[in-house]
Amino acid sequence: MSVVCVTGTSTDVGKTVATAALASLALASGKTVAVCKPAQTGVADGHPGDLHEIERLTGSCVDVLELARYPDPLAPDTAARRSGRPLLELAGVVRAIRDLDATHDLTLVEGAGGVLVRLGADGFTLADVAAALNAPTVIVVASGLGTLNHTALTASALRAAGVDCAGVIVGSWPDEPDLAERCNLDDLPDVAGIPVLGRIPAGSGALTQDEFHTGARTWLPDFEPRTHGPVHSGLCARTRKQLPPRPVRSTLSITKPVSSR
């Protein structure tokens, strides 16, 4: 059993597609996979969110769990208060992820926005979740100017929380990278102090399921989903195992009511 958290240097850097690619690699090595999204924001009830996108790209072999949903496109704690819906609690989130991990070889936890975005009650963040689970964390980053600083800050925040930084994934790599993007790719390991696990080509989220599974095996050559211990380099390239479909689940038992202000 293994939990890996996925965070980003900001919003819209490709966390969901990167999470799907990691899930695809685990499926390719014959592992059972779950993906948990503690807080989905900016999506109304009944509409497809990030987990739906992961299922579309990877197939029904992945078990997905969304713990809370808030319609406003805001940080989860703010969105919860505005909607009047319950705030997530750290202990409940950790418990739900552990329960999910108990029945899967690999459980991926996709955050919301950056690593210090407040997810719920008492201002807990994905860094707190990863620390409580002793889970290594992958950082999904942009390719252009500013990414060196953003990546270094994110890695520093994770280390300050006692979290192992498993590596960096460039979430959207252009067909024709400019000078800054090419230099950033070279500089990221030194600036952030962690390896670049790979680059996901821009537009990969629009691929068919078969195209996505084929591509994932080449995009992230330095990631191996292990069921025990930390993530390390080296890709296991076995045939993807077809597993029976598992339903999307949702629970509000890990939340507490919003206090009036």
PDB file of C-alpha atoms in Angstrom:
ATOM      1  CA  MET A   1       0.000   0.000   0.000  1.00  0.00           C
ATOM      2  CA  SER A   2       1.268   3.465  -0.814  1.00  0.00           C
ATOM      3  CA  VAL A   3      -0.051   7.024  -0.804  1.00  0.00           C
ATOM      4  CA  VAL A   4       1.396   9.728  -3.068  1.00  0.00           C
ATOM      5  CA  CYS A   5       0.127  13.304  -2.929  1.00  0.00           C
ATOM      6  CA  VAL A   6       0.056  15.538  -5.997  1.00  0.00           C
ATOM      7  CA  THR A   7       0.265  19.295  -5.585  1.00  0.00           C
ATOM      8  CA  GLY A   8       1.007  22.179  -7.904  1.00  0.00           C
ATOM      9  CA  THR A   9       2.796  25.479  -7.871  1.00  0.00           C
ATOM     10  CA  SER A  10      -0.539  27.166  -8.667  1.00  0.00           C
ATOM     11  CA  THR A  11      -3.881  26.516 -10.314  1.00  0.00           C
ATOM     12  CA  ASP A  12      -4.089  25.356 -13.932  1.00  0.00           C
ATOM     13  CA  VAL A  13      -0.597  23.869 -14.067  1.00  0.00           C
ATOM     14  CA  GLY A  14      -1.824  20.396 -15.053  1.00  0.00           C
ATOM     15  CA  LYS A  15      -2.315  18.588 -11.733  1.00  0.00           C
ATOM     16  CA  THR A  16      -5.302  16.579 -12.902  1.00  0.00           C
ATOM     17  CA  VAL A  17      -3.678  15.359 -16.114  1.00  0.00           C
ATOM     18  CA  ALA A  18      -0.459  14.596 -14.215  1.00  0.00           C
ATOM     19  CA  THR A  19      -2.420  12.638 -11.617  1.00  0.00           C
ATOM     20  CA  ALA A  20      -4.093  10.697 -14.416  1.00  0.00           C
ATOM     21  CA  ALA A  21      -0.685   9.948 -15.953  1.00  0.00           C
ATOM     22  CA  LEU A  22       0.631   8.628 -12.629  1.00  0.00           C
ATOM     23  CA  ALA A  23      -2.470   6.470 -12.292  1.00  0.00           C
ATOM     24  CA  SER A  24      -1.950   5.179 -15.828  1.00  0.00           C
ATOM     25  CA  LEU A  25       1.611   4.120 -15.048  1.00  0.00           C
ATOM     26  CA  ALA A  26       0.470   2.268 -11.945  1.00  0.00           C
ATOM     27  CA  LEU A  27      -2.218   0.475 -13.936  1.00  0.00           C
ATOM     28  CA  ALA A  28       0.399  -0.428 -16.539  1.00  0.00           C
ATOM     29  CA  SER A  29       2.431  -2.154 -13.837  1.00  0.00           C
ATOM     30  CA  GLY A  30      -0.565  -4.193 -12.729  1.00  0.00           C
ATOM     31  CA  LYS A  31      -1.439  -2.245  -9.597  1.00  0.00           C
ATOM     32  CA  THR A  32      -4.830  -1.356  -8.190  1.00  0.00           C
ATOM     33  CA  VAL A  33      -5.226   2.416  -8.082  1.00  0.00           C
ATOM     34  CA  ALA A  34      -7.412   4.915  -6.255  1.00  0.00           C
ATOM     35  CA  VAL A  35      -7.513   8.692  -6.586  1.00  0.00           C
ATOM     36  CA  CYS A  36      -8.842  10.941  -3.833  1.00  0.00           C
ATOM     37  CA  LYS A  37      -9.777  14.591  -4.333  1.00  0.00           C
ATOM     38  CA  PRO A  38     -10.396  16.023  -0.852  1.00  0.00           C
ATOM     39  CA  ALA A  39     -11.996  19.222  -2.119  1.00  0.00           C
ATOM     40  CA  GLN A  40     -13.412  20.023  -5.544  1.00  0.00           C
ATOM     41  CA  THR A  41     -14.194  23.696  -6.080  1.00  0.00           C
ATOM     42  CA  GLY A  42     -15.658  25.679  -8.947  1.00  0.00           C
ATOM     43  CA  VAL A  43     -17.896  22.841 -10.127  1.00  0.00           C
ATOM     44  CA  ALA A  44     -21.619  22.639  -9.432  1.00  0.00           C
ATOM     45  CA  ASP A  45     -23.259  19.495  -8.100  1.00  0.00           C
ATOM     46  CA  GLY A  46     -24.012  17.012 -10.842  1.00  0.00           C
ATOM     47  CA  HIS A  47     -21.353  18.373 -13.186  1.00  0.00           C
ATOM     48  CA  PRO A  48     -18.103  16.555 -14.048  1.00  0.00           C
ATOM     49  CA  GLY A  49     -15.103  17.539 -11.934  1.00  0.00           C
ATOM     50  CA  ASP A  50     -11.434  16.610 -11.856  1.00  0.00           C
ATOM     51  CA  LEU A  51     -12.093  12.988 -10.912  1.00  0.00           C
ATOM     52  CA  HIS A  52     -14.371  12.584 -13.916  1.00  0.00           C
ATOM     53  CA  GLU A  53     -11.508  13.805 -16.101  1.00  0.00           C
ATOM     54  CA  ILE A  54      -9.160  11.263 -14.525  1.00  0.00           C
ATOM     55  CA  GLU A  55     -11.676   8.486 -15.155  1.00  0.00           C
ATOM     56  CA  ARG A  56     -12.127   9.620 -18.753  1.00  0.00           C
ATOM     57  CA  LEU A  57      -8.387   9.471 -19.380  1.00  0.00           C
ATOM     58  CA  THR A  58      -7.586   6.284 -17.459  1.00  0.00           C
ATOM     59  CA  GLY A  59     -10.779   4.243 -17.593  1.00  0.00           C
ATOM     60  CA  SER A  60     -13.010   2.625 -15.016  1.00  0.00           C
ATOM     61  CA  CYS A  61     -10.125   0.682 -13.481  1.00  0.00           C
ATOM     62  CA  VAL A  62      -9.438   3.608 -11.136  1.00  0.00           C
ATOM     63  CA  ASP A  63     -11.498   3.972  -7.960  1.00  0.00           C
ATOM     64  CA  VAL A  64     -12.180   7.653  -7.236  1.00  0.00           C
ATOM     65  CA  LEU A  65     -13.321   9.422  -4.084  1.00  0.00           C
ATOM     66  CA  GLU A  66     -14.363  13.065  -3.742  1.00  0.00           C
ATOM     67  CA  LEU A  67     -14.779  14.191  -0.139  1.00  0.00           C
ATOM     68  CA  ALA A  68     -16.365  17.627  -0.564  1.00  0.00           C
ATOM     69  CA  ARG A  69     -17.569  19.883  -3.364  1.00  0.00           C
ATOM     70  CA  TYR A  70     -18.110  23.623  -3.351  1.00  0.00           C
ATOM     71  CA  PRO A  71     -19.509  25.500  -6.378  1.00  0.00           C
ATOM     72  CA  ASP A  72     -17.504  28.731  -6.084  1.00  0.00           C
ATOM     73  CA  PRO A  73     -14.039  28.763  -7.770  1.00  0.00           C
ATOM     74  CA  LEU A  74     -12.242  29.703  -4.550  1.00  0.00           C
ATOM     75  CA  ALA A  75      -9.957  28.164  -1.954  1.00  0.00           C
ATOM     76  CA  PRO A  76     -11.914  25.283  -0.366  1.00  0.00           C
ATOM     77  CA  ASP A  77     -12.253  26.818   3.107  1.00  0.00           C
ATOM     78  CA  THR A  78     -13.542  30.101   1.681  1.00  0.00           C
ATOM     79  CA  ALA A  79     -15.824  28.298  -0.767  1.00  0.00           C
ATOM     80  CA  ALA A  80     -17.235  26.196   2.075  1.00  0.00           C
ATOM     81  CA  ARG A  81     -18.065  29.227   4.190  1.00  0.00           C
ATOM     82  CA  ARG A  82     -19.679  31.037   1.271  1.00  0.00           C
ATOM     83  CA  SER A  83     -21.812  28.028   0.391  1.00  0.00           C
ATOM     84  CA  GLY A  84     -22.787  27.232   3.968  1.00  0.00           C
ATOM     85  CA  ARG A  85     -21.535  23.700   3.476  1.00  0.00           C
ATOM     86  CA  PRO A  86     -19.430  21.844   6.047  1.00  0.00           C
ATOM     87  CA  LEU A  87     -15.693  22.411   6.271  1.00  0.00           C
ATOM     88  CA  LEU A  88     -13.385  19.460   5.821  1.00  0.00           C
ATOM     89  CA  GLU A  89     -11.437  18.337   8.877  1.00  0.00           C
ATOM     90  CA  LEU A  90      -7.857  17.066   8.723  1.00  0.00           C
ATOM     91  CA  ALA A  91      -8.471  13.953  10.816  1.00  0.00           C
ATOM     92  CA  GLY A  92     -11.420  12.944   8.663  1.00  0.00           C
ATOM     93  CA  VAL A  93      -9.530  13.472   5.417  1.00  0.00           C
ATOM     94  CA  VAL A  94      -6.587  11.414   6.648  1.00  0.00           C
ATOM     95  CA  ARG A  95      -8.905   8.648   7.841  1.00  0.00           C
ATOM     96  CA  ALA A  96     -10.737   8.514   4.505  1.00  0.00           C
ATOM     97  CA  ILE A  97      -7.468   8.285   2.561  1.00  0.00           C
ATOM     98  CA  ARG A  98      -6.138   5.542   4.835  1.00  0.00           C
ATOM     99  CA  ASP A  99      -9.340   3.568   4.389  1.00  0.00           C
ATOM    100  CA  LEU A 100      -9.028   3.930   0.619  1.00  0.00           C
ATOM    101  CA  ASP A 101      -5.366   2.960   0.654  1.00  0.00           C
ATOM    102  CA  ALA A 102      -6.104  -0.179   2.656  1.00  0.00           C
ATOM    103  CA  THR A 103      -7.718  -1.759  -0.399  1.00  0.00           C
ATOM    104  CA  HIS A 104      -5.453  -0.415  -3.166  1.00  0.00           C
ATOM    105  CA  ASP A 105      -1.811  -0.742  -4.137  1.00  0.00           C
ATOM    106  CA  LEU A 106      -1.492   2.976  -4.864  1.00  0.00           C
ATOM    107  CA  THR A 107      -3.629   5.897  -3.707  1.00  0.00           C
ATOM    108  CA  LEU A 108      -3.057   9.286  -5.322  1.00  0.00           C
ATOM    109  CA  VAL A 109      -4.284  12.403  -3.521  1.00  0.00           C
ATOM    110  CA  GLU A 110      -4.795  15.456  -5.726  1.00  0.00           C
ATOM    111  CA  GLY A 111      -4.758  18.798  -3.946  1.00  0.00           C
ATOM    112  CA  ALA A 112      -6.493  22.052  -4.807  1.00  0.00           C
ATOM    113  CA  GLY A 113      -4.340  24.862  -6.170  1.00  0.00           C
ATOM    114  CA  GLY A 114      -0.990  25.145  -4.401  1.00  0.00           C
ATOM    115  CA  VAL A 115       0.365  23.249  -1.424  1.00  0.00           C
ATOM    116  CA  LEU A 116      -0.552  25.892   1.169  1.00  0.00           C
ATOM    117  CA  VAL A 117      -4.118  26.465  -0.007  1.00  0.00           C
ATOM    118  CA  ARG A 118      -6.405  26.003   2.985  1.00  0.00           C
ATOM    119  CA  LEU A 119      -8.590  22.966   2.541  1.00  0.00           C
ATOM    120  CA  GLY A 120     -10.831  23.212   5.581  1.00  0.00           C
ATOM    121  CA  ALA A 121     -11.205  23.671   9.319  1.00  0.00           C
ATOM    122  CA  ASP A 122      -8.309  25.238  11.219  1.00  0.00           C
ATOM    123  CA  GLY A 123      -6.636  26.121   7.932  1.00  0.00           C
ATOM    124  CA  PHE A 124      -5.100  22.718   7.249  1.00  0.00           C
ATOM    125  CA  THR A 125      -3.377  22.244   3.885  1.00  0.00           C
ATOM    126  CA  LEU A 126      -2.261  19.428   1.613  1.00  0.00           C
ATOM    127  CA  ALA A 127       1.137  19.668   3.300  1.00  0.00           C
ATOM    128  CA  ASP A 128      -0.574  18.750   6.574  1.00  0.00           C
ATOM    129  CA  VAL A 129      -2.347  15.837   4.898  1.00  0.00           C
ATOM    130  CA  ALA A 130       0.895  14.534   3.382  1.00  0.00           C
ATOM    131  CA  ALA A 131       2.742  14.901   6.690  1.00  0.00           C
ATOM    132  CA  ALA A 132       0.034  13.030   8.590  1.00  0.00           C
ATOM    133  CA  LEU A 133       0.138  10.205   6.036  1.00  0.00           C
ATOM    134  CA  ASN A 134       3.934  10.245   5.673  1.00  0.00           C
ATOM    135  CA  ALA A 135       3.220  10.458   1.954  1.00  0.00           C
ATOM    136  CA  PRO A 136       5.785  11.602  -0.630  1.00  0.00           C
ATOM    137  CA  THR A 137       4.510  14.474  -2.747  1.00  0.00           C
ATOM    138  CA  VAL A 138       4.927  15.186  -6.449  1.00  0.00           C
ATOM    139  CA  ILE A 139       4.961  18.849  -7.517  1.00  0.00           C
ATOM    140  CA  VAL A 140       3.353  19.723 -10.854  1.00  0.00           C
ATOM    141  CA  VAL A 141       4.841  22.894 -12.290  1.00  0.00           C
ATOM    142  CA  ALA A 142       4.459  25.319 -15.174  1.00  0.00           C
ATOM    143  CA  SER A 143       7.135  25.502 -17.851  1.00  0.00           C
ATOM    144  CA  GLY A 144       7.636  29.245 -18.288  1.00  0.00           C
ATOM    145  CA  LEU A 145       9.149  32.206 -16.489  1.00  0.00           C
ATOM    146  CA  GLY A 146       8.517  32.235 -12.751  1.00  0.00           C
ATOM    147  CA  THR A 147       8.425  28.487 -12.352  1.00  0.00           C
ATOM    148  CA  LEU A 148      11.861  28.258 -10.716  1.00  0.00           C
ATOM    149  CA  ASN A 149      10.803  30.511  -7.856  1.00  0.00           C
ATOM    150  CA  HIS A 150       7.365  28.921  -7.512  1.00  0.00           C
ATOM    151  CA  THR A 151       8.814  25.416  -7.501  1.00  0.00           C
ATOM    152  CA  ALA A 152      11.514  26.265  -4.960  1.00  0.00           C
ATOM    153  CA  LEU A 153       8.922  27.862  -2.663  1.00  0.00           C
ATOM    154  CA  THR A 154       6.642  24.830  -2.921  1.00  0.00           C
ATOM    155  CA  ALA A 155       9.471  22.399  -2.229  1.00  0.00           C
ATOM    156  CA  SER A 156      10.583  24.499   0.750  1.00  0.00           C
ATOM    157  CA  ALA A 157       7.059  24.513   2.181  1.00  0.00           C
ATOM    158  CA  LEU A 158       6.848  20.735   1.893  1.00  0.00           C
ATOM    159  CA  ARG A 159      10.216  20.219   3.541  1.00  0.00           C
ATOM    160  CA  ALA A 160       9.258  22.593   6.359  1.00  0.00           C
ATOM    161  CA  ALA A 161       6.239  20.363   6.975  1.00  0.00           C
ATOM    162  CA  GLY A 162       8.457  17.280   7.055  1.00  0.00           C
ATOM    163  CA  VAL A 163       7.206  15.968   3.713  1.00  0.00           C
ATOM    164  CA  ASP A 164       9.390  14.118   1.206  1.00  0.00           C
ATOM    165  CA  CYS A 165       9.403  15.799  -2.229  1.00  0.00           C
ATOM    166  CA  ALA A 166       9.263  12.928  -4.695  1.00  0.00           C
ATOM    167  CA  GLY A 167       9.980  15.010  -7.783  1.00  0.00           C
ATOM    168  CA  VAL A 168       8.709  17.533 -10.302  1.00  0.00           C
ATOM    169  CA  ILE A 169       6.429  17.029 -13.292  1.00  0.00           C
ATOM    170  CA  VAL A 170       6.098  19.740 -15.927  1.00  0.00           C
ATOM    171  CA  GLY A 171       2.347  19.694 -16.419  1.00  0.00           C
ATOM    172  CA  SER A 172       2.120  21.199 -19.918  1.00  0.00           C
ATOM    173  CA  TRP A 173       5.213  21.112 -22.103  1.00  0.00           C
ATOM    174  CA  PRO A 174       4.862  23.003 -25.416  1.00  0.00           C
ATOM    175  CA  ASP A 175       5.717  21.568 -28.813  1.00  0.00           C
ATOM    176  CA  GLU A 176       8.187  24.415 -29.350  1.00  0.00           C
ATOM    177  CA  PRO A 177       9.601  25.487 -25.967  1.00  0.00           C
ATOM    178  CA  ASP A 178      11.142  28.927 -25.801  1.00  0.00           C
ATOM    179  CA  LEU A 179      14.522  29.808 -24.304  1.00  0.00           C
ATOM    180  CA  ALA A 180      13.167  30.286 -20.784  1.00  0.00           C
ATOM    181  CA  GLU A 181      11.355  26.955 -20.844  1.00  0.00           C
ATOM    182  CA  ARG A 182      14.419  25.072 -22.056  1.00  0.00           C
ATOM    183  CA  CYS A 183      16.602  26.702 -19.416  1.00  0.00           C
ATOM    184  CA  ASN A 184      14.011  26.080 -16.700  1.00  0.00           C
ATOM    185  CA  LEU A 185      14.010  22.371 -17.466  1.00  0.00           C
ATOM    186  CA  ASP A 186      17.768  22.278 -16.922  1.00  0.00           C
ATOM    187  CA  ASP A 187      17.664  24.447 -13.792  1.00  0.00           C
ATOM    188  CA  LEU A 188      14.692  22.946 -11.938  1.00  0.00           C
ATOM    189  CA  PRO A 189      16.548  20.033 -10.276  1.00  0.00           C
ATOM    190  CA  ASP A 190      19.219  22.346  -8.894  1.00  0.00           C
ATOM    191  CA  VAL A 191      16.855  25.122  -7.809  1.00  0.00           C
ATOM    192  CA  ALA A 192      14.259  22.843  -6.203  1.00  0.00           C
ATOM    193  CA  GLY A 193      16.654  20.143  -5.046  1.00  0.00           C
ATOM    194  CA  ILE A 194      14.492  17.362  -6.515  1.00  0.00           C
ATOM    195  CA  PRO A 195      14.498  15.501  -9.839  1.00  0.00           C
ATOM    196  CA  VAL A 196      12.303  16.240 -12.832  1.00  0.00           C
ATOM    197  CA  LEU A 197      10.267  13.070 -13.286  1.00  0.00           C
ATOM    198  CA  GLY A 198       9.085  14.049 -16.738  1.00  0.00           C
ATOM    199  CA  ARG A 199       7.114  16.376 -19.016  1.00  0.00           C
ATOM    200  CA  ILE A 200       3.529  16.012 -20.132  1.00  0.00           C
ATOM    201  CA  PRO A 201       2.945  17.419 -23.629  1.00  0.00           C
ATOM    202  CA  ALA A 202       0.513  20.317 -23.880  1.00  0.00           C
ATOM    203  CA  GLY A 203      -2.941  19.161 -24.904  1.00  0.00           C
ATOM    204  CA  SER A 204      -2.577  15.649 -23.499  1.00  0.00           C
ATOM    205  CA  GLY A 205      -5.860  16.025 -21.669  1.00  0.00           C
ATOM    206  CA  ALA A 206      -7.637  15.912 -25.036  1.00  0.00           C
ATOM    207  CA  LEU A 207      -6.234  12.505 -26.002  1.00  0.00           C
ATOM    208  CA  THR A 208      -8.290   9.349 -26.213  1.00  0.00           C
ATOM    209  CA  GLN A 209      -7.900   6.834 -23.424  1.00  0.00           C
ATOM    210  CA  ASP A 210      -5.670   4.521 -25.469  1.00  0.00           C
ATOM    211  CA  GLU A 211      -3.518   7.427 -26.655  1.00  0.00           C
ATOM    212  CA  PHE A 212      -3.186   8.682 -23.091  1.00  0.00           C
ATOM    213  CA  HIS A 213      -2.102   5.305 -21.707  1.00  0.00           C
ATOM    214  CA  THR A 214       0.459   4.940 -24.497  1.00  0.00           C
ATOM    215  CA  GLY A 215       1.799   8.445 -23.963  1.00  0.00           C
ATOM    216  CA  ALA A 216       2.047   8.197 -20.180  1.00  0.00           C
ATOM    217  CA  ARG A 217       4.641   5.457 -20.492  1.00  0.00           C
ATOM    218  CA  THR A 218       7.007   7.856 -22.244  1.00  0.00           C
ATOM    219  CA  TRP A 219       6.171  11.140 -20.476  1.00  0.00           C
ATOM    220  CA  LEU A 220       7.295  10.111 -16.989  1.00  0.00           C
ATOM    221  CA  PRO A 221      10.315   7.843 -17.412  1.00  0.00           C
ATOM    222  CA  ASP A 222      11.579   8.430 -13.868  1.00  0.00           C
ATOM    223  CA  PHE A 223       8.515   7.483 -11.867  1.00  0.00           C
ATOM    224  CA  GLU A 224       7.799   4.019 -10.532  1.00  0.00           C
ATOM    225  CA  PRO A 225       4.670   3.546  -8.416  1.00  0.00           C
ATOM    226  CA  ARG A 226       5.822   1.401  -5.509  1.00  0.00           C
ATOM    227  CA  THR A 227       3.445  -0.240  -3.077  1.00  0.00           C
ATOM    228  CA  HIS A 228       5.917   0.067  -0.222  1.00  0.00           C
ATOM    229  CA  GLY A 229       8.398   2.822   0.583  1.00  0.00           C
ATOM    230  CA  PRO A 230       9.015   6.148  -1.157  1.00  0.00           C
ATOM    231  CA  VAL A 231       8.767   6.934  -4.820  1.00  0.00           C
ATOM    232  CA  HIS A 232      12.053   6.481  -6.646  1.00  0.00           C
ATOM    233  CA  SER A 233      13.349   6.529 -10.171  1.00  0.00           C
ATOM    234  CA  GLY A 234      12.917   3.638 -12.570  1.00  0.00           C
ATOM    235  CA  LEU A 235       9.782   2.799 -14.555  1.00  0.00           C
ATOM    236  CA  CYS A 236       8.143  -0.591 -14.258  1.00  0.00           C
ATOM    237  CA  ALA A 237       6.835  -1.395 -17.745  1.00  0.00           C
ATOM    238  CA  ARG A 238       4.448  -4.317 -17.499  1.00  0.00           C
ATOM    239  CA  THR A 239       1.239  -4.714 -19.436  1.00  0.00           C
ATOM    240  CA  ARG A 240      -1.690  -2.736 -18.060  1.00  0.00           C
ATOM    241  CA  LYS A 241      -3.986  -4.984 -16.074  1.00  0.00           C
ATOM    242  CA  GLN A 242      -7.728  -4.576 -16.605  1.00  0.00           C
ATOM    243  CA  LEU A 243      -9.536  -4.372 -13.268  1.00  0.00           C
ATOM    244  CA  PRO A 244     -13.276  -4.406 -12.546  1.00  0.00           C
ATOM    245  CA  PRO A 245     -14.890  -0.951 -12.434  1.00  0.00           C
ATOM    246  CA  ARG A 246     -15.414   0.713  -9.086  1.00  0.00           C
ATOM    247  CA  PRO A 247     -17.984   3.425  -8.417  1.00  0.00           C
ATOM    248  CA  VAL A 248     -17.368   7.069  -7.632  1.00  0.00           C
ATOM    249  CA  ARG A 249     -17.998   7.604  -3.935  1.00  0.00           C
ATOM    250  CA  SER A 250     -18.701  10.685  -1.910  1.00  0.00           C
ATOM    251  CA  THR A 251     -18.966  11.306   1.819  1.00  0.00           C
ATOM    252  CA  LEU A 252     -19.589  14.268   4.062  1.00  0.00           C
ATOM    253  CA  SER A 253     -18.867  12.376   7.267  1.00  0.00           C
ATOM    254  CA  ILE A 254     -15.445  13.978   7.520  1.00  0.00           C
ATOM    255  CA  THR A 255     -16.746  17.506   7.695  1.00  0.00           C
ATOM    256  CA  LYS A 256     -18.032  19.777  10.387  1.00  0.00           C
ATOM    257  CA  PRO A 257     -20.643  22.529  10.167  1.00  0.00           C
ATOM    258  CA  VAL A 258     -19.546  26.055   9.328  1.00  0.00           C
ATOM    259  CA  SER A 259     -19.662  28.292  12.367  1.00  0.00           C
ATOM    260  CA  SER A 260     -21.682  31.461  11.965  1.00  0.00           C
ATOM    261  CA  ARG A 261     -19.885  34.767  11.706  1.00  0.00           C
TER     262      ARG A 261
END
